[in-house]
CSV table of C-alpha atoms in Angstrom, one decimal:
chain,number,residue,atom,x,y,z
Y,1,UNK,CA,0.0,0.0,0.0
Y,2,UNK,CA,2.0,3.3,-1.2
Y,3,UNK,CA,1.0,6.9,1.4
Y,4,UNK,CA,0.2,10.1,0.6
Y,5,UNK,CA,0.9,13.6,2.6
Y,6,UNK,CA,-2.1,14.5,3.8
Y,7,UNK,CA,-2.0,17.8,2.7
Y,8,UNK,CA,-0.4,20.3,5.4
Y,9,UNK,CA,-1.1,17.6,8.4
Y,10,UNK,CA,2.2,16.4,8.7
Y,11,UNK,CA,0.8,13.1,8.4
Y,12,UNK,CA,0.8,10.4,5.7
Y,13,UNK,CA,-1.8,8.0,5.1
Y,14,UNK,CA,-2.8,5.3,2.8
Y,15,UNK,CA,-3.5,6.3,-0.7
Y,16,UNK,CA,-6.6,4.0,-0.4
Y,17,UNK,CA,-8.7,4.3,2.3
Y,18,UNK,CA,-11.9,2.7,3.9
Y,19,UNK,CA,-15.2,4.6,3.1
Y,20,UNK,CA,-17.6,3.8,6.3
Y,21,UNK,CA,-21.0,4.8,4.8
Y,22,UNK,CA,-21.9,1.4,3.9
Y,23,UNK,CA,-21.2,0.0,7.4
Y,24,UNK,CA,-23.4,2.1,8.5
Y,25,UNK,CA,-27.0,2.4,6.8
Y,26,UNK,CA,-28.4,3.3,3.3
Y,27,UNK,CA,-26.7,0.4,1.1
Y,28,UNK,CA,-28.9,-2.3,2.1
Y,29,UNK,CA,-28.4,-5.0,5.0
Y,30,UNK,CA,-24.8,-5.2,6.6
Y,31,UNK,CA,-24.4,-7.3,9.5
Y,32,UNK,CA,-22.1,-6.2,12.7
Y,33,UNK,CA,-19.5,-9.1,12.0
Y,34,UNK,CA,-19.5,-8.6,8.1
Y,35,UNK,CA,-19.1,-4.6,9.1
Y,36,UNK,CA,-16.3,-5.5,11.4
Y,37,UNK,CA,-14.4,-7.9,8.9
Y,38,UNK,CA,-14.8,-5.7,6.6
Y,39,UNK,CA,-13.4,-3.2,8.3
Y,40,UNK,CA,-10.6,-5.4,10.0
Y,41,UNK,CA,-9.6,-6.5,6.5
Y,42,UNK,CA,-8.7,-3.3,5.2
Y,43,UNK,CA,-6.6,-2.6,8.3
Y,44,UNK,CA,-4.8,-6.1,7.6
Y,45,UNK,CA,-4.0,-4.4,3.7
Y,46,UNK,CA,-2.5,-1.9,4.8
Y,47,UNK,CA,-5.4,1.0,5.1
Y,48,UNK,CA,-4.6,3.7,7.6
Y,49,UNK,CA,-7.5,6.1,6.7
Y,50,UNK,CA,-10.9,5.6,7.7
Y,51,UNK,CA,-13.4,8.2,6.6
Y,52,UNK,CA,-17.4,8.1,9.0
Y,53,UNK,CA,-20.0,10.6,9.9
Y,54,UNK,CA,-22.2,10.9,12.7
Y,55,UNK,CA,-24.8,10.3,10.5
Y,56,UNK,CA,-24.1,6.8,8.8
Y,57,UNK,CA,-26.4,4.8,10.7
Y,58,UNK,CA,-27.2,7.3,13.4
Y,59,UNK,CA,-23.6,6.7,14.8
Y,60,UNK,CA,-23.4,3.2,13.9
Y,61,UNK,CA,-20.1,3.4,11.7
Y,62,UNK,CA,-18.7,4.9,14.2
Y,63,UNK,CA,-19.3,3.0,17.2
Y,64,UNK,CA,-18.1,0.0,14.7
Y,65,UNK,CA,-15.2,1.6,14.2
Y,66,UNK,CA,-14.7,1.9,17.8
Y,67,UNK,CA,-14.9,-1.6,18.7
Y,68,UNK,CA,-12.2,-2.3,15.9
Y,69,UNK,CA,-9.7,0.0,17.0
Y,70,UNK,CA,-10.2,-1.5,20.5
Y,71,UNK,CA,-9.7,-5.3,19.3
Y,72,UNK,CA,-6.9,-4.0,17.4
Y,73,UNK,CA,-5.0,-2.3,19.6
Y,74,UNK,CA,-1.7,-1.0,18.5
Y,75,UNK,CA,-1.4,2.9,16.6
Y,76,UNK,CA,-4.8,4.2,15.4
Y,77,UNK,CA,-5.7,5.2,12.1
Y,78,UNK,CA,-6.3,8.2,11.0
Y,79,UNK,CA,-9.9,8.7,11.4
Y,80,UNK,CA,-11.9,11.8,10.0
Y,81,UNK,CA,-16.0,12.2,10.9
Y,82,UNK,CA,-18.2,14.3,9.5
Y,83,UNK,CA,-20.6,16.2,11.2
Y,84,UNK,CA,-23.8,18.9,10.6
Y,85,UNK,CA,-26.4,15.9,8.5
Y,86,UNK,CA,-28.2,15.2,11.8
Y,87,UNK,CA,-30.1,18.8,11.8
Y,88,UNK,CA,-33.7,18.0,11.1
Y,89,UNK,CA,-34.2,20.2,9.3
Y,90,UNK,CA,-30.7,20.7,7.9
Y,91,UNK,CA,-30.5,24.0,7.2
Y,92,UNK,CA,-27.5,27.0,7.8
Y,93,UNK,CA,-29.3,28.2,11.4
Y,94,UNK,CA,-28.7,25.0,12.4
Y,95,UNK,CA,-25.1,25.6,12.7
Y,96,UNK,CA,-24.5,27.3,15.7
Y,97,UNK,CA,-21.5,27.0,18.3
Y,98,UNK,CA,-23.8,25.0,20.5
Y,99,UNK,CA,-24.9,22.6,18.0
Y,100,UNK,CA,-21.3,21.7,16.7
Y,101,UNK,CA,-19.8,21.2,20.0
Y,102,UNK,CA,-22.6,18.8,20.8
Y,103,UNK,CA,-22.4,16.7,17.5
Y,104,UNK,CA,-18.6,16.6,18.3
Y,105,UNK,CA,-18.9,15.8,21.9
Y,106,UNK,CA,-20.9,12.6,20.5
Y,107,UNK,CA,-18.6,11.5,17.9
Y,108,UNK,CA,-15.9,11.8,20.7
Y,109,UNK,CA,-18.3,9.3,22.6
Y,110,UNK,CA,-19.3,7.5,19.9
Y,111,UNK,CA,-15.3,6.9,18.2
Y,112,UNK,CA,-13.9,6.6,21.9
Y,113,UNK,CA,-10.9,9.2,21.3
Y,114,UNK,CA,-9.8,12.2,23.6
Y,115,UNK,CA,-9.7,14.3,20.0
Y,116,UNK,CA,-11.0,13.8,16.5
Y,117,UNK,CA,-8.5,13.8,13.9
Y,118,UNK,CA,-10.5,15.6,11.4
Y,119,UNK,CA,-13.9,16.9,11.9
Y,120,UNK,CA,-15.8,17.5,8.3
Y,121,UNK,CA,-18.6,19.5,7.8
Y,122,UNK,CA,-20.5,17.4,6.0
Y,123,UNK,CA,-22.3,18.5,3.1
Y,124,UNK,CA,-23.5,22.1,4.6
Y,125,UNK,CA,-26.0,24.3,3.0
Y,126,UNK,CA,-24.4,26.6,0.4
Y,127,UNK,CA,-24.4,29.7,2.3
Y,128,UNK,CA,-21.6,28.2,5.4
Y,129,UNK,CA,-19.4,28.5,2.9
Y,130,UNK,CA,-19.9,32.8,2.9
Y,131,UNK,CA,-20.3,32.5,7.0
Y,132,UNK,CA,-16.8,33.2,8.6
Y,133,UNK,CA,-18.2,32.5,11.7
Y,134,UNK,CA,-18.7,28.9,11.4
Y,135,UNK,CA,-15.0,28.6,10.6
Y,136,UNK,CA,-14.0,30.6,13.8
Y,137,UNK,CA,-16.0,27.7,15.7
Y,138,UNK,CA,-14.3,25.1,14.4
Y,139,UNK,CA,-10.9,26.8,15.2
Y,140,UNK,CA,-12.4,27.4,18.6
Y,141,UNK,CA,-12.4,23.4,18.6
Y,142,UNK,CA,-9.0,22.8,17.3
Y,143,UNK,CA,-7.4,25.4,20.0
Y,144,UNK,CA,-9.5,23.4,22.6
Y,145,UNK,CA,-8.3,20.1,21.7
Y,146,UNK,CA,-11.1,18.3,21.0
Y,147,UNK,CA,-10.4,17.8,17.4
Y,148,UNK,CA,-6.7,18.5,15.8
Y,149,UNK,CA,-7.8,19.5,12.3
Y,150,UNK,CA,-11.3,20.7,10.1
Y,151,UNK,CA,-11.8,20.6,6.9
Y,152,UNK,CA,-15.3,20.0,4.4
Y,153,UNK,CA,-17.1,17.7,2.5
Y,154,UNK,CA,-18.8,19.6,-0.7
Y,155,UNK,CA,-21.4,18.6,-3.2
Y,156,UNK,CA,-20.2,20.9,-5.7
Y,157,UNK,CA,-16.7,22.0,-7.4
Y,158,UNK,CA,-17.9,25.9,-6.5
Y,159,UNK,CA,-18.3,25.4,-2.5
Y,160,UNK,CA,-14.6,23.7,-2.6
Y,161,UNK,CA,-13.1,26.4,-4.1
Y,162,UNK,CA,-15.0,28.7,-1.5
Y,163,UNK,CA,-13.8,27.2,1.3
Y,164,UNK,CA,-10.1,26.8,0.5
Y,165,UNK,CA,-10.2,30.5,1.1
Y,166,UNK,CA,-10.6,30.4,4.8
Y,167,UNK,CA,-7.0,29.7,6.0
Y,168,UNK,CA,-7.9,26.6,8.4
Y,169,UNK,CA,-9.5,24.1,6.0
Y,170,UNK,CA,-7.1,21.4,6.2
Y,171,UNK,CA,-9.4,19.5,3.4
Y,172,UNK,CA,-12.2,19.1,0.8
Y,173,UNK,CA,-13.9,16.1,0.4
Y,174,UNK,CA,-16.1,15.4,-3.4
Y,175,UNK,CA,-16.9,13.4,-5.4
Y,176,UNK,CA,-14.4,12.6,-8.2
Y,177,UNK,CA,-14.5,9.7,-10.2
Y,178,UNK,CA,-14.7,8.7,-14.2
Y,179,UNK,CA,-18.1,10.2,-14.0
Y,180,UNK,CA,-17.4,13.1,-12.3
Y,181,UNK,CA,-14.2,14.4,-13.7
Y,182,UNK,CA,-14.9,18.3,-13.1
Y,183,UNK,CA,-12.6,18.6,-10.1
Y,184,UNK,CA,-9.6,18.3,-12.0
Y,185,UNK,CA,-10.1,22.2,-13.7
Y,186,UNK,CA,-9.7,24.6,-11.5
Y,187,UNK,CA,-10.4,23.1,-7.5
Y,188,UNK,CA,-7.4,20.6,-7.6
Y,189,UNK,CA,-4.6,22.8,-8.9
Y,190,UNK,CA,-5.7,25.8,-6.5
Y,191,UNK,CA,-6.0,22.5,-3.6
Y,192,UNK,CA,-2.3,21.7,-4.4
Y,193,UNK,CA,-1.3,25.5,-4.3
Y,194,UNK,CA,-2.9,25.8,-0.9
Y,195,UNK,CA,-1.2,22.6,0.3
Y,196,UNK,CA,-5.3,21.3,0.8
Y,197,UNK,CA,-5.2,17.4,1.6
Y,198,UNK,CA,-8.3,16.0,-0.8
Y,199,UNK,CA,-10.9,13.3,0.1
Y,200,UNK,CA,-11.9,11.6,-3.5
Y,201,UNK,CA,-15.6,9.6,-2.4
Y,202,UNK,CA,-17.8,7.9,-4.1
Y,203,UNK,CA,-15.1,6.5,-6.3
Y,204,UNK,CA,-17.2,3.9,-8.0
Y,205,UNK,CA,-19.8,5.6,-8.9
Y,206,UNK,CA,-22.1,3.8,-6.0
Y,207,UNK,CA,-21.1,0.5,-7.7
Y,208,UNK,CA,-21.4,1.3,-11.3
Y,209,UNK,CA,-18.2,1.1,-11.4
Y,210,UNK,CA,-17.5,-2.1,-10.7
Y,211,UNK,CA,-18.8,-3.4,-14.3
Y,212,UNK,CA,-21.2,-5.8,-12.0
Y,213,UNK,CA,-24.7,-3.7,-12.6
Y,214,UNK,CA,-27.0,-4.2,-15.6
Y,215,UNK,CA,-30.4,-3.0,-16.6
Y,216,UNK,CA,-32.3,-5.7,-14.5
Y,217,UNK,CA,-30.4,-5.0,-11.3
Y,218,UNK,CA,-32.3,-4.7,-7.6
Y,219,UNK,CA,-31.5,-3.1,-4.7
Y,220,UNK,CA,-32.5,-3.3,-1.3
Y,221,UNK,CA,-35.5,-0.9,0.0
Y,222,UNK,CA,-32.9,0.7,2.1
Y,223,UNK,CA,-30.3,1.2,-0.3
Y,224,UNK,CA,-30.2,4.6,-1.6
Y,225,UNK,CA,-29.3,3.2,-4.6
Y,226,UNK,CA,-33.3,2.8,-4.5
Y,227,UNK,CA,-35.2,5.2,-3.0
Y,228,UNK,CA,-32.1,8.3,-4.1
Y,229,UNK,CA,-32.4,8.2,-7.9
Y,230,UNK,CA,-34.0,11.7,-8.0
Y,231,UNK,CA,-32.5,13.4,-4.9
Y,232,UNK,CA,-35.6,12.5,-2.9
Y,233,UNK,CA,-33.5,12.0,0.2
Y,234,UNK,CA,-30.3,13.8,-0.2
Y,235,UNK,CA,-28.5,15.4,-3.4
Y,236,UNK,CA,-28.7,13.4,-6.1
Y,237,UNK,CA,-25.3,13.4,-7.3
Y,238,UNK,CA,-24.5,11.1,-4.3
Y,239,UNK,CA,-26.5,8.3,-6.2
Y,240,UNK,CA,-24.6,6.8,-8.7
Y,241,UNK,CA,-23.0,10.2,-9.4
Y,242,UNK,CA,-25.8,11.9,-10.8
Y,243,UNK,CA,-25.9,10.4,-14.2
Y,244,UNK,CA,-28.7,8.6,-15.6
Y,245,UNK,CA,-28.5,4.9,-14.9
Y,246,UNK,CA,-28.9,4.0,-18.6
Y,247,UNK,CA,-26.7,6.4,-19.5
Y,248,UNK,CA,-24.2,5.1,-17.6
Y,249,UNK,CA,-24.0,1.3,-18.2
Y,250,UNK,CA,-23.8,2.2,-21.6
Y,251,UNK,CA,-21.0,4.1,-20.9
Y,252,UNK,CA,-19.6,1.4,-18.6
Y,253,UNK,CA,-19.2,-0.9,-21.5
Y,254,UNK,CA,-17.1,1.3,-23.7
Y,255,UNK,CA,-14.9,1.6,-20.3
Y,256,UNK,CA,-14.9,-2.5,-20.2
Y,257,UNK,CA,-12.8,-2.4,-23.5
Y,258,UNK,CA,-9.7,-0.7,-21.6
Y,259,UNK,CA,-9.8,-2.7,-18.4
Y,260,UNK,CA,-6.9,-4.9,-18.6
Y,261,UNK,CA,-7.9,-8.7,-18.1
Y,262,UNK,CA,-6.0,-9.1,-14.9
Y,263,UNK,CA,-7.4,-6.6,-12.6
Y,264,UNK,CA,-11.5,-5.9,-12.2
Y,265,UNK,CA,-13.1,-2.9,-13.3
Y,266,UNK,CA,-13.6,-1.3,-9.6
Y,267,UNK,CA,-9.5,-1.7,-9.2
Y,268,UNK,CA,-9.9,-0.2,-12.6
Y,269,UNK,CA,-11.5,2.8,-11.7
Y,270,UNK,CA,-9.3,3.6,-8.1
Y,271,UNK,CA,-6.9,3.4,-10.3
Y,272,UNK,CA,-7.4,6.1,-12.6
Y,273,UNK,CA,-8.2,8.5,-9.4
Y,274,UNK,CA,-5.1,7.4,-7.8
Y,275,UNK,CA,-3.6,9.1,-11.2
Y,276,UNK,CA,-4.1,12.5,-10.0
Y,277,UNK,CA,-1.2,13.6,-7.4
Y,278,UNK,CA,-3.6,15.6,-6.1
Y,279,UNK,CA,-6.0,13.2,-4.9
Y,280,UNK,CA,-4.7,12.5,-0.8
Y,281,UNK,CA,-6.6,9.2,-1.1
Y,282,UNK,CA,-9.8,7.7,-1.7
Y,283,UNK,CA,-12.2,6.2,-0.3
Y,284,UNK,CA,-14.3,3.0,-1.7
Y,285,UNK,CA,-17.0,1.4,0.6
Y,286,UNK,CA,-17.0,-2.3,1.9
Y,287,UNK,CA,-19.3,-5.0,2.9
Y,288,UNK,CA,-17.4,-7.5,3.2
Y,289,UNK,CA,-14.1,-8.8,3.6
Y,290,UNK,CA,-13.3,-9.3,0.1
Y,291,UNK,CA,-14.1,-6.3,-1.4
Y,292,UNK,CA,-12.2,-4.2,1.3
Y,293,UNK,CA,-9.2,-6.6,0.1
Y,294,UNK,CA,-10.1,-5.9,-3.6
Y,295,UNK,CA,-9.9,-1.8,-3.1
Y,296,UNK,CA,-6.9,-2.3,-1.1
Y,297,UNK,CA,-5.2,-3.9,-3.9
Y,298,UNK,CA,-5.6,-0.9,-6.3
Y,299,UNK,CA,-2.9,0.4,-5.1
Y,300,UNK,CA,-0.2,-1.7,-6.3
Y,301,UNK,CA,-1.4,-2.1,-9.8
Y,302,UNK,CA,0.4,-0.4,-12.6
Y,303,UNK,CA,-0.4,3.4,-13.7
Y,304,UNK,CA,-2.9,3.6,-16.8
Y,305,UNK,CA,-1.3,4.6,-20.3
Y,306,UNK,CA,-1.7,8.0,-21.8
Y,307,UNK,CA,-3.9,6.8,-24.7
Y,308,UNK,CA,-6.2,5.1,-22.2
Y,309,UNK,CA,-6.6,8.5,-19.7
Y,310,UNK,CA,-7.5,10.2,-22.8
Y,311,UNK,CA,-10.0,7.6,-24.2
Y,312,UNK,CA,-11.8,7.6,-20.5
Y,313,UNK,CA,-11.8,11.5,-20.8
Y,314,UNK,CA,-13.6,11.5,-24.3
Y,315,UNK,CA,-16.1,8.7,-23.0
Y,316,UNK,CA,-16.8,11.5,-20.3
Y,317,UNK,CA,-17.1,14.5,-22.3
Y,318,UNK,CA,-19.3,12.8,-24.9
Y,319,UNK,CA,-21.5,10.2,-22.8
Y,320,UNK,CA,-21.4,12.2,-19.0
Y,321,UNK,CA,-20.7,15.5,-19.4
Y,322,UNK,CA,-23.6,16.4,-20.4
Y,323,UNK,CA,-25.7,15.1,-17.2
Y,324,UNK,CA,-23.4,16.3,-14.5
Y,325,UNK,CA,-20.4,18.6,-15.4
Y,326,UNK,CA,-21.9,21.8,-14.9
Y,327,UNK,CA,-24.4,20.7,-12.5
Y,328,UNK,CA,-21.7,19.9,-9.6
């Protein structure tokens, strides 16, 4: 497993990480122990990043996480949590000093540390991004010790590049993937001036990108993937990246013709993000044992060729972009 600086931190961390949403709600039926292996096998690969919210399962991820540290023993992981989605309704007044300090004080519970490592808001209403004052409370945080760094996690290109301007974000999570290639214009060259450590999530394109989905495939009631097509719960970018799902196993099949026949489509597709020095690491979900093993394992496989980065970029621009590039 190679490392990356995480941005200014002063840390390094695994180039792949382990994406926690899946452990803990929306992405149908995952038991405790297949959470837990999952989890556990990552950390066997090599993973030091683990990337949760306080929302995944109403603090279930975390409290998983918890109890793997615990078994484990031995150095932690960097862990980073995400915090603001539990506001019902989630909306900017919700974001007062007293509310932030309470949704940390649980995830300090919940993840059973003396101090987050990084402490995300996740997903905030537009206007935090133009509200200095939220910023000044999360550096009230940091100078308290309860967490050690902030940064955000963005639905679209425009809010990253707003909130690299306050001096404290240590990092900007979004979505970047095959699909979602808009990052790479402007937000990650003004991230790399700024010495900004980037979260890449939903890598795979909430499985698409695994070459395993087809025009007959079911998901669980509970599975976003399901009831999230149209944004009726959350953004809908966050559902297999916004684009249509015809649209996109179409495209998925031109992409089939450049996967080389000894690695899978989803090691594929980490890959290609991992091509972009920018990228701190990414963060695929797992449900099990052997897929945790099978993201872990991008990391070691060779660097894509030229002509194929440029054959992924025109499938994008002429099947993709015109579904989500100015959109997020």
């Amino acid at each position: 497993m190679k490392a990356r600086n995480f941005g200014r931190s002063g840390r390094q961390v695994s180039e792949i990480g382990f994406g926690a949403w899946a452990i803990g709600g929306t992405w149908g039926e995952v038991s405790l122990d297949d959470a837990k292996t999952a989890l556990h096998a990552a950390l066997d690969s090599g993973v030091t990043f683990i990337d949760t919210a306080d929302s995944y399962g109403d603090g279930r991820s975390e409290k998983i996480i918890a109890e793997v540290l615990k078994e484990r023993g031995g150095e932690r992981p960097f862990v980073a949590t995400k915090i603001g989605r539990r506001l019902s309704p989630h909306v900017a007044s919700g974001y007062t000093k007293e509310n932030l300090n309470a949704f940390v004080d649980r995830s300090l519970a919940n993840l059973q540390t003396d101090a987050l490592d990084l402490v995300q808001l996740h997903c905030p209403p537009t206007e935090i991004y133009y509200s200095p004052e939220i910023f000044a409370i999360m550096d009230e945080m940091v100078n308290a010790g309860k967490i050690r760094s902030y940064g955000v996690s963005v639905e679209k290109v425009e809010e990253a590049l707003k909130a690299i301007e306050f001096p404290n974000v240590a990092s900007v999570q979004l979505i970047y993937n095959i699909f979602r290639q808009r990052p790479d214009e402007l937000f990650f060259q003004q991230a790399k001036k700024r010495d900004v450590a980037v979260i890449a999530r939903v890598p795979l394109a909430s499985g698409l990108l695994t070459g395993k989905m087809n025009k007959d495939s079911v998901f669980d009631k509970e599975d976003h993937r399901t009831f999230n097509r149209n944004g009726e719960a959350f953004d809908k970018g966050e559902t297999f990246s916004g684009v249509p799902f015809d649209i996109a196993l179409d495209a998925v099949e031109d992409i089939r013709k450049y996967v080389p026949g000894d690695v899978t489509m989803a090691m594929f597709a980490l890959r290609w993000i991992l091509m972009n020095e920018a990228v701190s690491v990414v963060i695929p979900g797992a449900k099990n044992k052997s897929q945790a093993e099978s993201n872990a394992h991008a990391s070691d496989i060779p660097a894509l060729s030229n002509e194929t980065l440029a054959a992924l970029k025109e499938i994008y621009q002429h099947k993709i972009a015109p579904y989500v590039h100015q959109r997020w």
